Coordinates of C-alpha atoms in Angstrom, one line a residue:
M326 CA -17.2 -14.8 -2.8
I327 CA -15.2 -17.9 -2.0
H328 CA -12.6 -17.9 0.8
L329 CA -9.8 -20.3 1.5
S330 CA -8.9 -20.4 5.2
V331 CA -5.4 -21.7 5.7
G332 CA -4.4 -23.0 9.1
R333 CA -5.6 -25.4 11.7
F334 CA -8.4 -27.7 12.6
N335 CA -8.2 -28.3 16.4
I336 CA -9.9 -30.2 19.0
D337 CA -10.8 -27.5 21.5
I338 CA -11.5 -28.5 25.1
I339 CA -13.0 -25.6 27.0
A340 CA -13.3 -25.7 30.7
K341 CA -14.7 -22.9 32.8
I342 CA -12.4 -22.5 35.8
D343 CA -10.7 -19.5 37.4
S344 CA -7.7 -21.3 38.8
I345 CA -6.2 -24.8 38.7
P346 CA -7.6 -26.8 41.7
P347 CA -4.9 -27.7 44.3
V348 CA -3.5 -31.2 44.4
D349 CA -5.9 -34.0 45.5
T350 CA -9.0 -31.7 45.2
N351 CA -11.6 -31.5 42.5
H352 CA -13.7 -28.7 40.9
V353 CA -17.2 -28.7 39.5
T354 CA -17.9 -26.5 36.5
D355 CA -20.9 -25.7 34.4
V356 CA -18.8 -25.5 31.2
L357 CA -16.8 -28.5 29.9
E358 CA -17.1 -28.7 26.1
I359 CA -15.3 -30.5 23.3
L360 CA -15.7 -28.4 20.1
P361 CA -14.2 -27.8 16.7
G362 CA -11.5 -25.1 16.9
G363 CA -8.4 -23.5 15.4
A364 CA -8.2 -20.0 14.1
A365 CA -8.7 -21.0 10.5
T366 CA -11.7 -23.2 11.4
N367 CA -13.3 -20.3 13.3
Y368 CA -12.7 -18.0 10.4
A369 CA -14.2 -20.4 7.9
V370 CA -17.3 -20.9 9.9
A371 CA -17.7 -17.2 10.5
V372 CA -17.4 -16.4 6.8
T373 CA -20.0 -19.0 6.0
K374 CA -22.5 -17.6 8.5
L375 CA -21.9 -14.2 7.0
G376 CA -23.0 -15.3 3.6
H377 CA -19.9 -16.2 1.7
S378 CA -18.5 -19.6 0.9
A379 CA -15.5 -21.0 2.7
K380 CA -13.2 -24.0 2.4
L381 CA -10.5 -25.0 4.9
L382 CA -7.0 -26.0 4.0
A383 CA -5.4 -27.9 6.9
K384 CA -3.8 -31.2 7.9
V385 CA -5.3 -33.2 10.7
G386 CA -4.4 -36.4 12.6
K387 CA -6.4 -39.5 12.0
N388 CA -8.7 -39.6 15.0
E389 CA -12.3 -40.5 15.7
V390 CA -12.9 -37.3 17.7
V391 CA -11.5 -35.2 14.9
K392 CA -13.9 -36.9 12.4
S393 CA -16.9 -36.2 14.6
L394 CA -15.9 -32.6 15.0
M395 CA -15.3 -32.2 11.3
E396 CA -18.9 -33.4 10.7
K397 CA -20.1 -30.5 12.8
V398 CA -18.2 -28.0 10.6
V399 CA -19.5 -29.5 7.4
E400 CA -23.0 -29.1 8.8
L401 CA -22.3 -25.4 9.2
G402 CA -21.5 -25.2 5.5
V403 CA -17.7 -25.2 5.4
G404 CA -16.0 -27.2 2.7
L405 CA -13.4 -29.7 4.0
E406 CA -12.3 -31.3 0.7
Y407 CA -8.8 -29.7 1.2
V408 CA -8.3 -31.1 4.7
E409 CA -5.8 -33.9 4.6
E410 CA -5.7 -36.7 7.1
V411 CA -2.1 -37.7 8.1
N412 CA -0.6 -40.2 10.4
E413 CA 0.2 -37.7 13.2
K414 CA -1.3 -36.8 16.5
P415 CA -4.3 -34.4 16.2
S416 CA -3.8 -30.7 17.1
M417 CA -5.5 -29.8 20.4
T418 CA -6.1 -26.8 22.5
L419 CA -7.0 -26.8 26.2
I420 CA -8.8 -23.6 27.0
F421 CA -9.3 -22.4 30.6
L422 CA -12.2 -20.0 30.6
R423 CA -12.7 -17.5 33.4
D424 CA -15.9 -16.0 34.7
D425 CA -15.1 -12.7 33.0
G426 CA -14.7 -14.4 29.6
S427 CA -11.0 -14.1 29.5
L428 CA -9.0 -17.2 28.8
S429 CA -5.7 -19.0 28.8
M430 CA -4.7 -21.7 26.4
V431 CA -2.4 -24.8 26.3
R432 CA -1.7 -26.0 22.8
K433 CA -0.5 -29.3 21.3
L434 CA 0.3 -28.5 17.7
G435 CA 0.2 -32.0 16.2
A436 CA -0.5 -32.4 12.5
S437 CA -1.3 -28.8 11.9
I438 CA 2.3 -27.7 11.7
L439 CA 2.9 -29.8 8.6
L440 CA 1.2 -27.4 6.3
T441 CA 3.5 -25.8 3.7
R442 CA 3.6 -22.9 1.2
E443 CA 3.5 -25.5 -1.6
D444 CA 0.2 -26.9 -0.2
V445 CA -1.3 -23.4 -0.7
K446 CA 0.2 -22.8 -4.2
K447 CA -1.8 -25.9 -5.4
H448 CA -5.0 -23.9 -5.1
F449 CA -3.9 -20.6 -6.7
G450 CA -6.6 -19.1 -8.9
L451 CA -9.5 -20.8 -7.2
F452 CA -10.4 -18.3 -4.5
D453 CA -11.5 -14.7 -4.2
V454 CA -10.0 -14.3 -0.7
I455 CA -7.2 -16.3 1.0
H456 CA -6.8 -15.9 4.7
F457 CA -3.8 -17.3 6.6
A458 CA -4.7 -17.8 10.3
S459 CA -2.1 -18.6 13.0
V460 CA 0.5 -20.1 10.7
S461 CA 4.2 -19.5 10.3
P462 CA 5.1 -16.6 7.9
N463 CA 6.9 -19.2 5.9
V464 CA 3.5 -20.6 4.8
V465 CA 2.2 -17.2 3.7
V466 CA 2.3 -16.7 -0.1
R467 CA 0.4 -14.2 -2.3
D468 CA -1.9 -15.7 -4.8
P469 CA -1.7 -13.3 -7.8
Y470 CA -5.3 -14.2 -8.8
A471 CA -7.0 -13.5 -5.4
K472 CA -8.7 -10.2 -4.7
I473 CA -7.6 -10.3 -1.1
V474 CA -4.8 -12.0 0.7
S475 CA -4.9 -11.6 4.5
Y476 CA -2.8 -12.8 7.4
D477 CA -3.4 -13.0 11.1
P478 CA -0.1 -14.4 12.6
G479 CA -1.3 -14.9 16.2
P480 CA 1.6 -16.5 18.1
Y481 CA 3.8 -16.4 15.0
A482 CA 4.0 -12.6 14.9
K483 CA 7.4 -12.8 16.6
D484 CA 8.7 -14.8 13.6
I485 CA 7.8 -12.1 11.0
E486 CA 10.8 -10.4 9.3
S487 CA 9.0 -9.3 6.2
I488 CA 5.5 -9.9 4.8
N489 CA 3.5 -8.8 1.8
V490 CA -0.3 -9.1 2.0
D491 CA -3.4 -7.0 1.5
I492 CA -4.5 -7.1 5.1
L493 CA -2.4 -7.8 8.2
Y494 CA -4.4 -8.5 11.5
V495 CA -2.6 -8.2 14.8
N496 CA -3.4 -7.4 18.4
E497 CA -1.6 -4.6 20.4
K498 CA 1.1 -7.0 21.7
E499 CA 1.7 -8.4 18.2
Y500 CA 1.8 -4.9 16.7
N501 CA 4.8 -4.0 19.0
L502 CA 6.6 -7.1 17.7
I503 CA 6.1 -6.3 14.0
K504 CA 6.0 -2.5 13.7
N505 CA 9.7 -2.1 12.9
K506 CA 9.7 -5.1 10.4
D507 CA 9.4 -5.0 6.6
I508 CA 5.6 -4.9 6.4
K509 CA 3.8 -4.4 3.1
A510 CA 0.0 -4.3 3.7
R511 CA -2.8 -2.2 2.2
Y512 CA -4.5 -2.3 5.6
L513 CA -2.8 -2.9 9.0
V514 CA -5.6 -3.8 11.5
I515 CA -4.8 -3.6 15.2
K516 CA -7.4 -5.4 17.4
M517 CA -7.5 -3.9 20.9
G518 CA -10.2 -5.9 22.7
K519 CA -12.2 -3.8 25.0
K520 CA -10.8 -0.7 23.4
G521 CA -12.1 -1.5 19.9
A522 CA -9.9 -1.7 16.9
K523 CA -7.7 0.6 14.7
I524 CA -6.8 0.4 11.0
I525 CA -3.8 2.0 9.4
A526 CA -4.3 2.5 5.6
E527 CA -2.2 4.3 3.0
T528 CA -4.1 7.6 3.3
E529 CA -6.0 7.4 6.6
E530 CA -6.3 5.9 10.1
C531 CA -9.6 4.9 11.5
E532 CA -10.7 3.7 14.9
V533 CA -13.9 1.9 15.8
E534 CA -15.4 1.6 19.3
P535 CA -16.1 -1.8 20.8
L536 CA -19.6 -3.1 21.5
Q537 CA -20.7 -2.6 25.1
I538 CA -21.4 -6.2 26.2
E539 CA -23.2 -6.7 29.4
K540 CA -21.9 -10.2 30.0
V541 CA -18.8 -11.5 28.2
V542 CA -19.0 -15.3 28.2
D543 CA -16.1 -16.5 26.0
T544 CA -13.6 -14.6 24.0
T545 CA -12.3 -17.7 22.1
G546 CA -12.3 -16.9 18.4
A547 CA -13.4 -13.3 18.7
G548 CA -10.4 -12.1 16.7
D549 CA -11.0 -14.7 14.0
V550 CA -14.6 -13.5 13.7
F551 CA -13.4 -9.9 13.4
D552 CA -11.1 -10.9 10.6
A553 CA -13.9 -12.8 8.8
A554 CA -16.4 -10.0 9.0
F555 CA -13.9 -7.3 7.8
N556 CA -12.8 -9.5 4.9
V557 CA -16.4 -10.2 3.9
S558 CA -17.3 -6.6 4.0
I559 CA -14.2 -5.1 2.3
S560 CA -14.3 -7.8 -0.4
E561 CA -17.9 -6.7 -1.2
G562 CA -16.7 -3.2 -1.9
N563 CA -17.7 -1.6 1.3
D564 CA -15.6 1.2 2.8
I565 CA -13.4 1.1 5.8
E566 CA -16.0 2.6 8.1
R567 CA -18.7 0.1 7.2
S568 CA -16.3 -2.8 7.3
L569 CA -15.0 -1.9 10.8
Q570 CA -18.6 -1.5 12.1
M571 CA -19.5 -5.0 10.8
A572 CA -16.3 -6.5 12.2
S573 CA -16.9 -4.8 15.6
V574 CA -20.5 -6.0 15.8
A575 CA -19.7 -9.6 14.7
S576 CA -16.8 -10.1 17.1
G577 CA -18.8 -8.4 19.9
L578 CA -21.8 -10.7 19.5
K579 CA -19.4 -13.7 19.4
V580 CA -18.1 -13.2 22.9
T581 CA -21.6 -13.7 24.3
R582 CA -21.4 -17.4 23.3
I583 CA -19.3 -20.5 24.1
G584 CA -16.8 -21.7 21.6
G585 CA -14.7 -20.4 18.7
I586 CA -17.3 -21.4 16.0
S587 CA -20.2 -19.7 17.8
S588 CA -20.1 -16.7 15.5
P589 CA -23.2 -14.7 14.6
T590 CA -25.1 -14.9 11.3
L591 CA -25.4 -12.1 8.8
D592 CA -29.0 -11.5 9.9
E593 CA -27.9 -11.0 13.5
V594 CA -25.2 -8.6 12.5
R595 CA -27.5 -6.6 10.3
E596 CA -30.2 -6.5 12.9
Y597 CA -27.7 -5.0 15.4
L598 CA -26.4 -2.5 12.9
R599 CA -30.0 -1.3 12.2
K600 CA -30.4 -0.5 15.9
K601 CA -27.0 1.0 16.6
K602 CA -23.8 1.5 14.5
P603 CA -20.5 1.5 16.4
K604 CA -18.8 4.9 16.2
V605 CA -15.9 5.2 13.7
I606 CA -13.4 8.1 13.8
C607 CA -11.0 8.6 10.8
K608 CA -8.2 11.1 10.4

């Protein structure tokens, strides 16, 4: 299977800090990293680690830091031939990471917001799965040749008036924003963090329990990894129960590591599932 991940390539700056130091003071931390990021980048890396092929469609600012970070993503197997360099500032995210793994973000959108629906249409017919990650609903378009078109709006959930995709991924807050809108989706997936996840399909509703993680390190990108694992599984013909279990395990393992691209491999997910499968209840 080949996936096209549509969205952003970010410079992620991750600093472990529970609060902003007062004026004229300083703070020493054991985590201060500059890593590749962006929801679409996290998704593409996760898909590749789970055994499928992935290419990223994005626009990036011409910048030496961006180039070095892109090399890391290429080394992980993601195709970047559809990433276009433009004369704009790079997209960046400053992530404040707390001891419990929770986080706050400050974003500078930069070149990433220049992506359009027409950019996506140029690649119709080339991919089995197209995933739109944290982009405006104006960019989302259904490829009639793709097996699966999925969308995780992230901060753009508030802008959705109508949408037509196979899979729509939201968290609980985003679900409250879109539940009365014109939503056409074969699967509506609601990610609930420590409470697991729920899927609303045409004929059933299923809920999966979360992994019990002893130490949550970093939740950056956990939702993107969930999306990737579910898409990988469902595109291979697995049922909802199996796909939810795979997504729950993959996203759960991710939060034990620093950075949005630190997703688990297929072998790691399978090894966990051999030992214990998350409980799924359908009705």
